Amino acid sequence: DVKVTQSSRYLVKRTGEKVFLECVQDMDHENMFWYRQDPGLGLRLIYFSYDVKMKEKGDIPEGYSVSREKKERFSLILESASTNQTSMYLCASTLPNGIGELFFGEGSRLTVL
Amino acid sequence: SQELEQSPQSLIVQEGKNLTINCTSSKTLYGLYWYKQKYGEGLIFLMMLQKGGEEKSHEKITAKLDEKKQQSSLHITASQPSHAGIYLCGADEGGSGSRLTFGEGTQLTVNP
């Protein structure tokens, strides 16, 4: 069974803390994505990666960075968390130039106090 | 970037009723994807449509893509409480089949 695993389902952090959100997929997918989901705004793409050590900015990259050291792992980093980064974060992966089906993780709900 | 508008934003129906959710794009759709999300969880893939006029069905859910490839509809027949959740449409922005832009979602409640 294919799987995208996000390391933390729920996190509570304080303003200014550094936050790591980890995502691992076991499907040997080249493409990986980080979205955030907010009420009334839907899913918005933060960053994506088409290969190891490669990254591209999505629609809302400000305040975030990513790391793709291994094919199966794509990390989202909040260098200095702020309250407006409280959100549900969703990781996804897919094959390159494939059918386009994104496989999603269960999500990580981050609260920044 | 591509914008997707879903309607309605929320929907409450009685069990057994039929319903339709619409997804309209500001640009031609290279591919249109429907996902379902249970509250607080990840997205589950339902269907993908690529050709104008295409229609696909899975159990009691049918999705269509219009001939001009700018609008899609998702129809549920004889709704059940298990159909409740958030339905999201996603569009392939450039035809690569990889990067998707999503609509805001439609919250469906099915009352027993």
Short mmCIF file of C-alpha atoms in Angstrom, two decimals:
data_model
loop_
_atom_site.label_atom_id
_atom_site.label_comp_id
_atom_site.label_asym_id
_atom_site.label_seq_id
_atom_site.Cartn_x
_atom_site.Cartn_y
_atom_site.Cartn_z
CA ASP A 1 0.00 0.00 0.00
CA VAL A 2 1.45 3.32 -1.07
CA LYS A 3 2.14 5.77 1.64
CA VAL A 4 3.07 9.36 2.37
CA THR A 5 3.92 9.77 6.04
CA GLN A 6 4.09 13.06 7.88
CA SER A 7 6.04 12.81 11.10
CA SER A 8 3.78 14.87 13.33
CA ARG A 9 -0.01 15.08 13.24
CA TYR A 10 -0.19 17.88 15.82
CA LEU A 11 2.42 20.42 16.92
CA VAL A 12 2.29 23.41 19.20
CA LYS A 13 5.16 25.87 18.97
CA ARG A 14 5.95 29.34 20.23
CA THR A 15 6.57 32.41 18.12
CA GLY A 16 10.17 32.55 16.98
CA GLU A 17 10.85 28.84 17.30
CA LYS A 18 12.33 26.86 14.42
CA VAL A 19 9.95 24.20 13.18
CA PHE A 20 10.67 21.12 11.07
CA LEU A 21 7.89 19.24 9.33
CA GLU A 22 9.03 15.94 7.90
CA CYS A 23 7.49 14.01 5.02
CA VAL A 24 8.52 10.58 3.78
CA GLN A 25 7.10 8.64 0.82
CA ASP A 26 7.73 4.99 0.01
CA MET A 27 6.68 5.07 -3.64
CA ASP A 28 9.99 6.17 -5.20
CA HIS A 29 8.30 9.35 -6.45
CA GLU A 30 10.43 12.09 -7.91
CA ASN A 31 7.98 14.91 -7.24
CA MET A 32 7.09 16.11 -3.78
CA PHE A 33 5.01 19.07 -2.61
CA TRP A 34 4.15 21.04 0.50
CA TYR A 35 0.75 22.74 0.75
CA ARG A 36 -0.93 24.62 3.54
CA GLN A 37 -4.68 24.55 3.98
CA ASP A 38 -6.68 27.32 5.61
CA PRO A 39 -10.43 27.89 5.87
CA GLY A 40 -11.69 29.99 3.00
CA LEU A 41 -8.38 29.83 1.18
CA GLY A 42 -8.18 26.18 0.20
CA LEU A 43 -4.84 24.52 -0.48
CA ARG A 44 -1.94 26.76 -1.38
CA LEU A 45 1.36 25.50 -2.69
CA ILE A 46 4.38 26.50 -0.61
CA TYR A 47 7.29 24.66 -2.22
CA PHE A 48 7.83 21.68 -4.46
CA SER A 49 10.70 19.53 -5.63
CA TYR A 50 11.18 17.49 -8.78
CA ASP A 51 14.43 15.86 -7.74
CA VAL A 52 16.91 15.43 -4.93
CA LYS A 53 18.51 18.72 -3.88
CA MET A 54 16.17 20.57 -6.18
CA LYS A 55 13.44 22.96 -5.02
CA GLU A 56 11.04 25.41 -6.57
CA LYS A 57 8.97 28.13 -4.95
CA GLY A 58 5.24 27.72 -5.02
CA ASP A 59 2.66 30.42 -4.56
CA ILE A 60 3.39 31.33 -0.93
CA PRO A 61 7.05 30.53 -0.10
CA GLU A 62 7.68 33.49 2.20
CA GLY A 63 8.65 32.43 5.69
CA TYR A 64 9.40 28.86 4.63
CA SER A 65 12.29 26.84 3.29
CA VAL A 66 12.63 23.21 2.28
CA SER A 67 15.21 20.45 2.15
CA ARG A 68 15.36 17.43 -0.17
CA GLU A 69 18.55 15.52 0.67
CA LYS A 70 17.10 12.12 -0.19
CA LYS A 71 14.52 11.16 -2.77
CA GLU A 72 12.04 9.84 -0.24
CA ARG A 73 12.19 12.74 2.22
CA PHE A 74 11.01 16.32 1.82
CA SER A 75 11.21 18.62 4.81
CA LEU A 76 9.47 21.93 5.37
CA ILE A 77 11.25 24.40 7.64
CA LEU A 78 9.88 27.42 9.40
CA GLU A 79 12.99 29.34 10.43
CA SER A 80 11.13 31.57 12.89
CA ALA A 81 7.54 30.55 13.38
CA SER A 82 4.87 33.22 13.49
CA THR A 83 1.23 33.07 14.50
CA ASN A 84 0.09 33.52 10.91
CA GLN A 85 1.73 30.21 10.11
CA THR A 86 -0.79 28.38 12.23
CA SER A 87 -2.33 26.04 9.70
CA MET A 88 -2.78 22.50 8.40
CA TYR A 89 0.25 21.44 6.36
CA LEU A 90 -0.12 18.73 3.74
CA CYS A 91 2.67 16.88 1.98
CA ALA A 92 2.11 15.13 -1.34
CA SER A 93 4.08 13.16 -3.91
CA THR A 94 3.64 11.96 -7.47
CA LEU A 95 5.49 10.46 -10.39
CA PRO A 96 7.12 12.81 -12.92
CA ASN A 97 4.96 13.65 -15.94
CA GLY A 98 2.59 11.07 -14.68
CA ILE A 99 -1.13 10.84 -14.37
CA GLY A 100 -1.10 13.69 -11.94
CA GLU A 101 -2.59 11.87 -9.02
CA LEU A 102 -1.06 13.39 -5.92
CA PHE A 103 -0.77 11.06 -2.98
CA PHE A 104 -1.27 13.01 0.24
CA GLY A 105 -0.11 12.50 3.77
CA GLU A 106 -2.49 12.77 6.72
CA GLY A 107 -1.49 16.34 7.41
CA SER A 108 0.28 18.16 10.22
CA ARG A 109 -1.72 20.66 12.19
CA LEU A 110 0.61 23.36 13.49
CA THR A 111 -0.39 25.89 16.12
CA VAL A 112 1.97 28.79 16.79
CA LEU A 113 1.32 30.61 20.05
CA SER B 1 -1.78 31.17 -11.97
CA GLN B 2 -4.92 29.20 -12.61
CA GLU B 3 -7.92 29.96 -10.42
CA LEU B 4 -10.57 27.42 -9.56
CA GLU B 5 -13.93 28.37 -8.16
CA GLN B 6 -16.08 25.76 -6.46
CA SER B 7 -19.79 26.03 -5.77
CA PRO B 8 -21.49 25.73 -3.47
CA GLN B 9 -19.07 26.37 -0.62
CA SER B 10 -21.17 24.17 1.63
CA LEU B 11 -24.05 21.82 1.15
CA ILE B 12 -26.40 20.06 3.57
CA VAL B 13 -28.57 17.29 2.19
CA GLN B 14 -30.81 14.58 3.51
CA GLU B 15 -29.61 11.02 3.11
CA GLY B 16 -30.81 9.57 -0.18
CA LYS B 17 -30.84 12.87 -2.05
CA ASN B 18 -28.79 13.61 -5.15
CA LEU B 19 -26.40 16.53 -5.25
CA THR B 20 -23.99 18.31 -7.58
CA ILE B 21 -20.78 20.23 -6.90
CA ASN B 22 -19.29 22.48 -9.57
CA CYS B 23 -15.74 23.53 -10.33
CA THR B 24 -15.04 26.36 -12.78
CA SER B 25 -11.65 27.38 -14.09
CA SER B 26 -10.41 30.71 -15.37
CA LYS B 27 -8.28 28.87 -17.94
CA THR B 28 -8.46 25.75 -20.08
CA LEU B 29 -8.01 22.65 -17.99
CA TYR B 30 -5.31 20.20 -19.04
CA GLY B 31 -6.46 17.86 -16.34
CA LEU B 32 -9.09 18.10 -13.61
CA TYR B 33 -8.84 16.07 -10.41
CA TRP B 34 -11.41 15.46 -7.71
CA TYR B 35 -10.38 14.70 -4.14
CA LYS B 36 -12.28 14.04 -0.94
CA GLN B 37 -11.06 15.02 2.50
CA LYS B 38 -12.34 13.95 5.88
CA TYR B 39 -12.04 16.72 8.44
CA GLY B 40 -8.46 17.07 9.70
CA GLU B 41 -7.06 14.41 7.40
CA GLY B 42 -5.29 14.13 4.06
CA LEU B 43 -6.89 14.09 0.62
CA ILE B 44 -8.14 10.94 -1.05
CA PHE B 45 -8.05 10.80 -4.84
CA LEU B 46 -11.45 10.21 -6.46
CA MET B 47 -11.15 10.78 -10.22
CA MET B 48 -9.22 12.49 -12.95
CA LEU B 49 -10.65 13.92 -16.19
CA GLN B 50 -8.61 15.05 -19.16
CA LYS B 51 -10.67 15.08 -22.31
CA GLY B 52 -13.47 17.47 -23.16
CA GLY B 53 -16.80 15.77 -22.61
CA GLU B 54 -15.25 13.02 -20.53
CA GLU B 55 -17.30 11.40 -17.80
CA LYS B 56 -16.19 8.93 -15.14
CA SER B 57 -18.04 7.10 -12.41
CA HIS B 58 -17.03 5.35 -9.25
CA GLU B 59 -19.77 3.76 -7.19
CA LYS B 60 -22.34 6.52 -6.75
CA ILE B 61 -20.08 9.40 -7.73
CA THR B 62 -19.92 10.70 -11.31
CA ALA B 63 -17.65 13.45 -12.57
CA LYS B 64 -17.85 15.25 -15.90
CA LEU B 65 -15.61 17.67 -17.76
CA ASP B 66 -17.36 19.98 -20.21
CA GLU B 67 -16.42 20.18 -23.90
CA LYS B 68 -14.61 23.49 -23.47
CA LYS B 69 -12.60 22.03 -20.60
CA GLN B 70 -13.25 24.91 -18.24
CA GLN B 71 -15.85 23.41 -15.97
CA SER B 72 -16.34 20.15 -14.15
CA SER B 73 -19.17 18.79 -12.05
CA LEU B 74 -19.26 16.08 -9.42
CA HIS B 75 -22.58 14.37 -8.93
CA ILE B 76 -23.49 12.06 -6.06
CA THR B 77 -26.53 9.85 -6.43
CA ALA B 78 -28.52 8.70 -3.40
CA SER B 79 -26.15 10.31 -0.90
CA GLN B 80 -25.12 8.52 2.29
CA PRO B 81 -23.54 9.78 5.51
CA SER B 82 -20.28 8.20 4.34
CA HIS B 83 -20.18 10.75 1.52
CA ALA B 84 -19.81 13.59 4.00
CA GLY B 85 -16.57 15.54 3.86
CA ILE B 86 -14.82 18.24 1.89
CA TYR B 87 -14.65 17.83 -1.88
CA LEU B 88 -11.85 19.62 -3.68
CA CYS B 89 -11.15 20.01 -7.35
CA GLY B 90 -7.58 20.39 -8.54
CA ALA B 91 -6.30 21.56 -11.91
CA ASP B 92 -3.16 20.64 -13.74
CA GLU B 93 -1.62 24.04 -14.43
CA GLY B 94 0.68 23.30 -17.30
CA GLY B 95 -0.19 19.91 -18.64
CA SER B 96 2.76 18.25 -16.95
CA GLY B 97 0.51 16.21 -14.76
CA SER B 98 2.37 17.15 -11.64
CA ARG B 99 1.63 20.54 -10.11
CA LEU B 100 -1.98 21.07 -9.11
CA THR B 101 -3.88 24.18 -8.12
CA PHE B 102 -6.91 23.57 -5.90
CA GLY B 103 -10.28 25.14 -5.39
CA GLU B 104 -11.40 26.16 -1.91
CA GLY B 105 -13.47 23.05 -1.42
CA THR B 106 -17.12 22.21 -0.83
CA GLN B 107 -18.16 21.05 2.63
CA LEU B 108 -20.80 18.33 2.30
CA THR B 109 -22.99 17.25 5.20
CA VAL B 110 -25.38 14.34 4.78
CA ASN B 111 -28.03 14.05 7.46
CA PRO B 112 -29.36 10.57 8.23
#
